């Protein structure tokens, strides 16, 4: 992004979301979602999709839900901590995990919010804070849901064993995200518990921080799918700001490939 910006490629900041990973026993999710059919091998591990519109105007939602999966390290720079989630094909790990994230917009980034790289600076600030809260050892900061809702630091795990490697450092996550995000999440978790029984159980584990839900900027393109000011450059997929997941990125890739093929065909046409 910095290299493209330095060369003058037009780009602009865009909204994305930040939050934590939450872990529950997969058996809890299976029971809540599948009832008496929980554990049926034909159904496999259950998943979920949740959303809550908080009273402060923020949307809180589950993101990248990983049935029978693990919380994984996604750090890409020194002295920063970032989490993500994944499931093996078998989906048979002990925990379910998902991002519980809150929407943010360029107005939240601080400083020069109109600068194309403002969202990256915002991400880096949160990731650096997560490194500090994790003890500065690349352990991820974590807190039990009950303690998070009560506003007190966690000192001991319950029955839910976190899957993050190299490990978690129990702390208070209240300063890991902006105050509006913490407020919205504290309102959303009990609401999610009313949809999925046990979702807000006291010993469910929150692990911070999830900051890479989607690109913090968009390399803007025109109707021909080329960069607005660099012809021949076709921004595509998640990094360029045109997708929010594997499937939508694949679809966008097909669209861009078709546009490239049409452009080549037009250049080679010689009546």
Short mmCIF file of C-alpha atoms in Angstrom, two decimals:
data_model
loop_
_atom_site.label_atom_id
_atom_site.label_comp_id
_atom_site.label_asym_id
_atom_site.label_seq_id
_atom_site.Cartn_x
_atom_site.Cartn_y
_atom_site.Cartn_z
CA UNK A 1 0.00 0.00 0.00
CA UNK A 2 2.75 2.44 0.93
CA UNK A 3 4.69 1.70 -2.26
CA UNK A 4 1.62 2.17 -4.47
CA UNK A 5 0.67 5.36 -2.63
CA UNK A 6 4.20 6.72 -3.01
CA UNK A 7 3.92 6.17 -6.76
CA UNK A 8 0.70 8.14 -6.92
CA UNK A 9 -1.86 5.35 -7.36
CA UNK A 10 -5.23 6.76 -6.32
CA UNK A 11 -6.67 5.18 -3.16
CA UNK A 12 -8.96 6.23 -0.34
CA UNK A 13 -9.73 5.07 3.21
CA UNK A 14 -12.78 2.86 3.75
CA UNK A 15 -14.75 1.42 6.66
CA UNK A 16 -13.87 -1.95 8.19
CA UNK A 17 -14.32 -3.60 11.61
CA UNK A 18 -12.24 -4.40 14.69
CA UNK A 19 -12.82 -6.61 17.70
CA UNK A 20 -11.83 -9.82 19.46
CA UNK A 21 -11.98 -13.56 18.86
CA UNK A 22 -14.41 -15.45 21.10
CA UNK A 23 -14.08 -19.15 21.96
CA UNK A 24 -16.66 -21.60 23.25
CA UNK A 25 -16.70 -25.40 23.47
CA UNK A 26 -17.89 -26.64 20.09
CA UNK A 27 -20.31 -28.91 21.94
CA UNK A 28 -22.10 -25.83 23.33
CA UNK A 29 -22.63 -24.41 19.84
CA UNK A 30 -23.73 -27.81 18.50
CA UNK A 31 -26.32 -28.21 21.26
CA UNK A 32 -27.65 -24.67 20.87
CA UNK A 33 -27.89 -24.86 17.10
CA UNK A 34 -28.75 -28.51 16.47
CA UNK A 35 -30.62 -29.52 19.63
CA UNK A 36 -31.16 -33.29 19.86
CA UNK A 37 -29.23 -33.79 16.61
CA UNK A 38 -25.99 -32.35 18.08
CA UNK A 39 -23.08 -34.67 17.45
CA UNK A 40 -24.66 -36.34 14.41
CA UNK A 41 -21.72 -37.05 12.07
CA UNK A 42 -23.88 -36.25 9.05
CA UNK A 43 -24.30 -32.68 10.31
CA UNK A 44 -20.80 -32.07 11.60
CA UNK A 45 -19.81 -29.04 13.68
CA UNK A 46 -22.44 -26.30 13.85
CA UNK A 47 -21.75 -22.69 12.97
CA UNK A 48 -23.56 -19.40 13.61
CA UNK A 49 -23.97 -15.86 12.33
CA UNK A 50 -24.95 -13.10 14.74
CA UNK A 51 -25.51 -9.35 14.54
CA UNK A 52 -26.57 -6.71 17.07
CA UNK A 53 -27.25 -3.03 16.48
CA UNK A 54 -26.04 -1.32 19.64
CA UNK A 55 -27.68 1.73 21.20
CA UNK A 56 -24.59 3.83 20.45
CA UNK A 57 -25.13 3.31 16.74
CA UNK A 58 -22.46 0.66 16.20
CA UNK A 59 -23.07 -2.73 14.59
CA UNK A 60 -21.56 -5.72 16.38
CA UNK A 61 -21.43 -8.97 14.44
CA UNK A 62 -19.75 -12.34 14.20
CA UNK A 63 -17.09 -12.62 11.53
CA UNK A 64 -15.19 -15.56 10.03
CA UNK A 65 -16.84 -18.15 12.28
CA UNK A 66 -14.64 -21.27 12.54
CA UNK A 67 -16.43 -24.44 13.71
CA UNK A 68 -14.16 -26.87 15.50
CA UNK A 69 -11.26 -24.53 14.81
CA UNK A 70 -8.47 -22.57 16.42
CA UNK A 71 -7.53 -18.95 17.03
CA UNK A 72 -4.30 -18.27 15.15
CA UNK A 73 -1.59 -15.64 15.16
CA UNK A 74 -1.67 -13.27 12.18
CA UNK A 75 1.02 -10.78 13.20
CA UNK A 76 2.89 -9.35 10.23
CA UNK A 77 5.04 -6.70 11.94
CA UNK A 78 7.35 -6.65 14.99
CA UNK A 79 5.91 -5.77 18.41
CA UNK A 80 2.31 -6.12 17.32
CA UNK A 81 -0.33 -8.81 17.97
CA UNK A 82 -3.14 -9.71 15.57
CA UNK A 83 -5.51 -12.68 15.79
CA UNK A 84 -7.42 -14.60 13.16
CA UNK A 85 -9.29 -17.90 13.06
CA UNK A 86 -9.26 -21.08 11.02
CA UNK A 87 -10.80 -24.54 10.83
CA UNK A 88 -9.16 -27.70 9.59
CA UNK A 89 -11.11 -29.66 6.98
CA UNK A 90 -12.17 -32.07 9.74
CA UNK A 91 -13.56 -29.27 11.97
CA UNK A 92 -12.98 -31.48 14.99
CA UNK A 93 -10.99 -29.25 17.37
CA UNK A 94 -12.49 -28.76 20.83
CA UNK A 95 -13.52 -25.10 20.42
CA UNK A 96 -15.62 -22.97 18.13
CA UNK A 97 -14.32 -19.47 17.52
CA UNK A 98 -15.39 -16.36 15.68
CA UNK A 99 -14.48 -12.72 15.47
CA UNK A 100 -16.87 -10.47 17.39
CA UNK A 101 -16.27 -7.16 15.68
CA UNK A 102 -17.54 -3.58 15.60
CA UNK A 103 -17.74 -1.35 12.56
CA UNK A 104 -15.35 1.61 12.27
CA UNK A 105 -15.20 4.32 9.62
CA UNK A 106 -12.58 6.85 8.47
CA UNK A 107 -14.03 9.37 10.92
CA UNK A 108 -12.81 7.08 13.74
CA UNK A 109 -9.22 6.84 12.55
CA UNK A 110 -7.98 10.10 14.12
CA UNK A 111 -5.37 12.45 12.72
CA UNK A 112 -5.84 13.05 9.01
CA UNK A 113 -8.81 10.73 8.53
CA UNK A 114 -8.89 11.51 4.81
CA UNK A 115 -5.35 10.23 4.25
CA UNK A 116 -5.49 6.94 2.31
CA UNK A 117 -3.29 5.17 4.86
CA UNK A 118 -5.13 6.46 7.97
CA UNK A 119 -6.83 3.10 8.51
CA UNK A 120 -3.47 1.33 8.54
CA UNK A 121 -2.20 3.71 11.22
CA UNK A 122 -5.36 2.97 13.22
CA UNK A 123 -4.78 -0.78 12.89
CA UNK A 124 -1.15 -0.47 13.94
CA UNK A 125 -2.10 1.48 17.05
CA UNK A 126 -4.51 -1.26 18.17
CA UNK A 127 -2.07 -4.05 17.31
CA UNK A 128 0.73 -2.35 19.28
CA UNK A 129 -1.60 -1.95 22.25
CA UNK A 130 -2.47 -5.66 22.05
CA UNK A 131 1.25 -6.49 22.15
CA UNK A 132 1.61 -4.43 25.34
CA UNK A 133 -1.48 -5.93 26.97
CA UNK A 134 -0.19 -9.40 26.11
CA UNK A 135 2.96 -8.78 28.12
CA UNK A 136 5.28 -7.97 25.20
CA UNK A 137 6.03 -11.62 24.45
CA UNK A 138 3.67 -12.16 21.47
CA UNK A 139 1.17 -13.84 23.74
CA UNK A 140 -2.28 -12.46 22.98
CA UNK A 141 -4.23 -10.50 25.60
CA UNK A 142 -7.32 -12.41 26.74
CA UNK A 143 -10.21 -12.03 29.15
CA UNK A 144 -13.14 -14.17 30.23
CA UNK A 145 -16.50 -12.93 29.00
CA UNK A 146 -17.88 -12.67 32.54
CA UNK A 147 -14.99 -10.46 33.62
CA UNK A 148 -15.23 -8.39 30.43
CA UNK A 149 -18.90 -7.70 31.12
CA UNK A 150 -18.15 -6.91 34.78
CA UNK A 151 -15.24 -4.62 33.88
CA UNK A 152 -12.58 -6.43 35.87
CA UNK A 153 -9.32 -8.14 34.82
CA UNK A 154 -9.25 -11.91 34.43
CA UNK A 155 -6.80 -13.83 36.57
CA UNK A 156 -7.77 -17.46 35.98
CA UNK A 157 -9.24 -19.49 33.12
CA UNK A 158 -12.41 -21.53 33.49
CA UNK A 159 -13.45 -24.63 31.57
CA UNK A 160 -12.78 -23.10 28.15
CA UNK A 161 -9.14 -23.64 27.19
CA UNK A 162 -7.92 -21.05 24.67
CA UNK A 163 -6.36 -22.41 21.48
CA UNK A 164 -4.13 -19.45 20.57
CA UNK A 165 -0.42 -20.17 20.22
CA UNK A 166 2.06 -19.17 21.61
CA UNK A 167 -0.47 -18.59 24.42
CA UNK A 168 -2.64 -15.95 26.05
CA UNK A 169 -1.98 -13.42 28.79
CA UNK A 170 -5.02 -12.81 30.98
CA UNK A 171 -5.73 -9.11 31.48
CA UNK A 172 -8.42 -6.45 31.08
CA UNK A 173 -9.34 -5.83 27.43
CA UNK A 174 -11.19 -2.58 28.15
CA UNK A 175 -8.34 -0.50 26.71
CA UNK A 176 -7.61 -2.80 23.77
CA UNK A 177 -10.24 -1.11 21.58
CA UNK A 178 -11.83 2.35 21.47
CA UNK A 179 -14.40 2.97 24.19
CA UNK A 180 -17.33 2.95 21.75
CA UNK A 181 -16.36 -0.55 20.57
CA UNK A 182 -16.09 -1.89 24.13
CA UNK A 183 -19.47 -0.34 25.00
CA UNK A 184 -21.14 -1.89 21.96
CA UNK A 185 -19.62 -5.34 22.60
CA UNK A 186 -20.70 -5.31 26.26
CA UNK A 187 -24.24 -4.68 25.06
CA UNK A 188 -24.07 -7.25 22.26
CA UNK A 189 -22.74 -10.29 24.14
CA UNK A 190 -25.80 -10.74 26.41
CA UNK A 191 -28.02 -10.19 23.37
CA UNK A 192 -26.14 -12.97 21.56
CA UNK A 193 -26.63 -15.13 24.65
CA UNK A 194 -30.37 -14.81 24.18
CA UNK A 195 -30.02 -16.13 20.63
CA UNK A 196 -27.51 -18.90 21.39
CA UNK A 197 -27.87 -20.20 24.94
CA UNK A 198 -24.51 -20.02 26.70
CA UNK A 199 -22.88 -17.66 24.20
CA UNK A 200 -22.23 -15.16 27.01
CA UNK A 201 -21.18 -17.84 29.52
CA UNK A 202 -18.78 -16.41 32.06
CA UNK A 203 -15.78 -18.55 31.13
CA UNK A 204 -15.94 -18.10 27.34
CA UNK A 205 -12.65 -16.55 26.24
CA UNK A 206 -12.11 -13.29 24.36
CA UNK A 207 -8.72 -12.97 22.66
CA UNK A 208 -7.46 -9.71 21.14
CA UNK A 209 -7.20 -8.17 18.72
CA UNK A 210 -8.93 -8.81 15.38
CA UNK A 211 -8.10 -5.87 13.09
CA UNK A 212 -7.88 -7.38 9.60
CA UNK A 213 -11.55 -8.02 8.84
CA UNK A 214 -11.23 -6.27 5.49
CA UNK A 215 -8.93 -3.81 3.78
CA UNK A 216 -8.70 -0.40 5.47
CA UNK A 217 -8.51 1.27 2.06
CA UNK A 218 -9.78 0.93 -1.48
CA UNK A 219 -7.66 1.27 -4.61
CA UNK A 220 -10.49 2.92 -6.48
CA UNK A 221 -11.28 1.73 -10.00
CA UNK A 222 -13.53 2.89 -12.80
CA UNK A 223 -16.22 1.17 -14.83
CA UNK A 224 -13.53 -0.64 -16.82
CA UNK A 225 -12.20 -2.03 -13.47
CA UNK A 226 -8.86 -0.28 -13.96
CA UNK A 227 -7.30 2.14 -11.47
CA UNK A 228 -8.72 5.62 -11.83
CA UNK A 229 -5.33 7.09 -12.69
CA UNK A 230 -3.05 4.18 -13.66
CA UNK A 231 -4.26 2.44 -16.80
CA UNK A 232 -3.41 -1.23 -16.97
CA UNK A 233 -3.62 -1.62 -13.18
CA UNK A 234 -6.62 -3.75 -12.18
CA UNK A 235 -7.21 -3.59 -8.39
CA UNK A 236 -8.98 -6.78 -7.30
CA UNK A 237 -10.06 -8.78 -4.31
CA UNK A 238 -9.79 -8.14 -0.59
CA UNK A 239 -6.54 -6.19 -0.46
CA UNK A 240 -7.78 -3.67 -3.00
CA UNK A 241 -10.99 -3.19 -1.03
CA UNK A 242 -13.42 -5.04 -3.30
CA UNK A 243 -14.26 -8.14 -1.27
CA UNK A 244 -14.97 -9.25 2.27
CA UNK A 245 -14.12 -12.93 2.18
CA UNK A 246 -12.85 -15.83 0.13
CA UNK A 247 -15.97 -16.28 -1.99
CA UNK A 248 -16.50 -12.60 -2.82
CA UNK A 249 -12.78 -12.24 -3.60
CA UNK A 250 -13.01 -15.15 -6.02
CA UNK A 251 -16.03 -13.63 -7.73
CA UNK A 252 -14.28 -10.29 -8.02
CA UNK A 253 -11.24 -12.05 -9.50
CA UNK A 254 -13.43 -13.56 -12.20
CA UNK A 255 -14.90 -10.13 -13.01
CA UNK A 256 -11.44 -8.59 -13.29
CA UNK A 257 -10.10 -11.47 -15.40
CA UNK A 258 -12.99 -10.99 -17.82
CA UNK A 259 -12.28 -7.24 -17.97
CA UNK A 260 -8.60 -7.90 -18.72
CA UNK A 261 -9.53 -10.39 -21.44
CA UNK A 262 -11.87 -7.86 -23.04
CA UNK A 263 -9.19 -5.17 -22.94
CA UNK A 264 -6.64 -7.47 -24.57
CA UNK A 265 -9.16 -8.50 -27.21
CA UNK A 266 -9.91 -4.84 -27.96
CA UNK A 267 -6.23 -4.02 -28.37
CA UNK A 268 -5.62 -6.97 -30.68
CA UNK A 269 -8.65 -6.29 -32.87
CA UNK A 270 -7.51 -5.19 -36.33
CA UNK A 271 -10.37 -4.85 -38.85
#
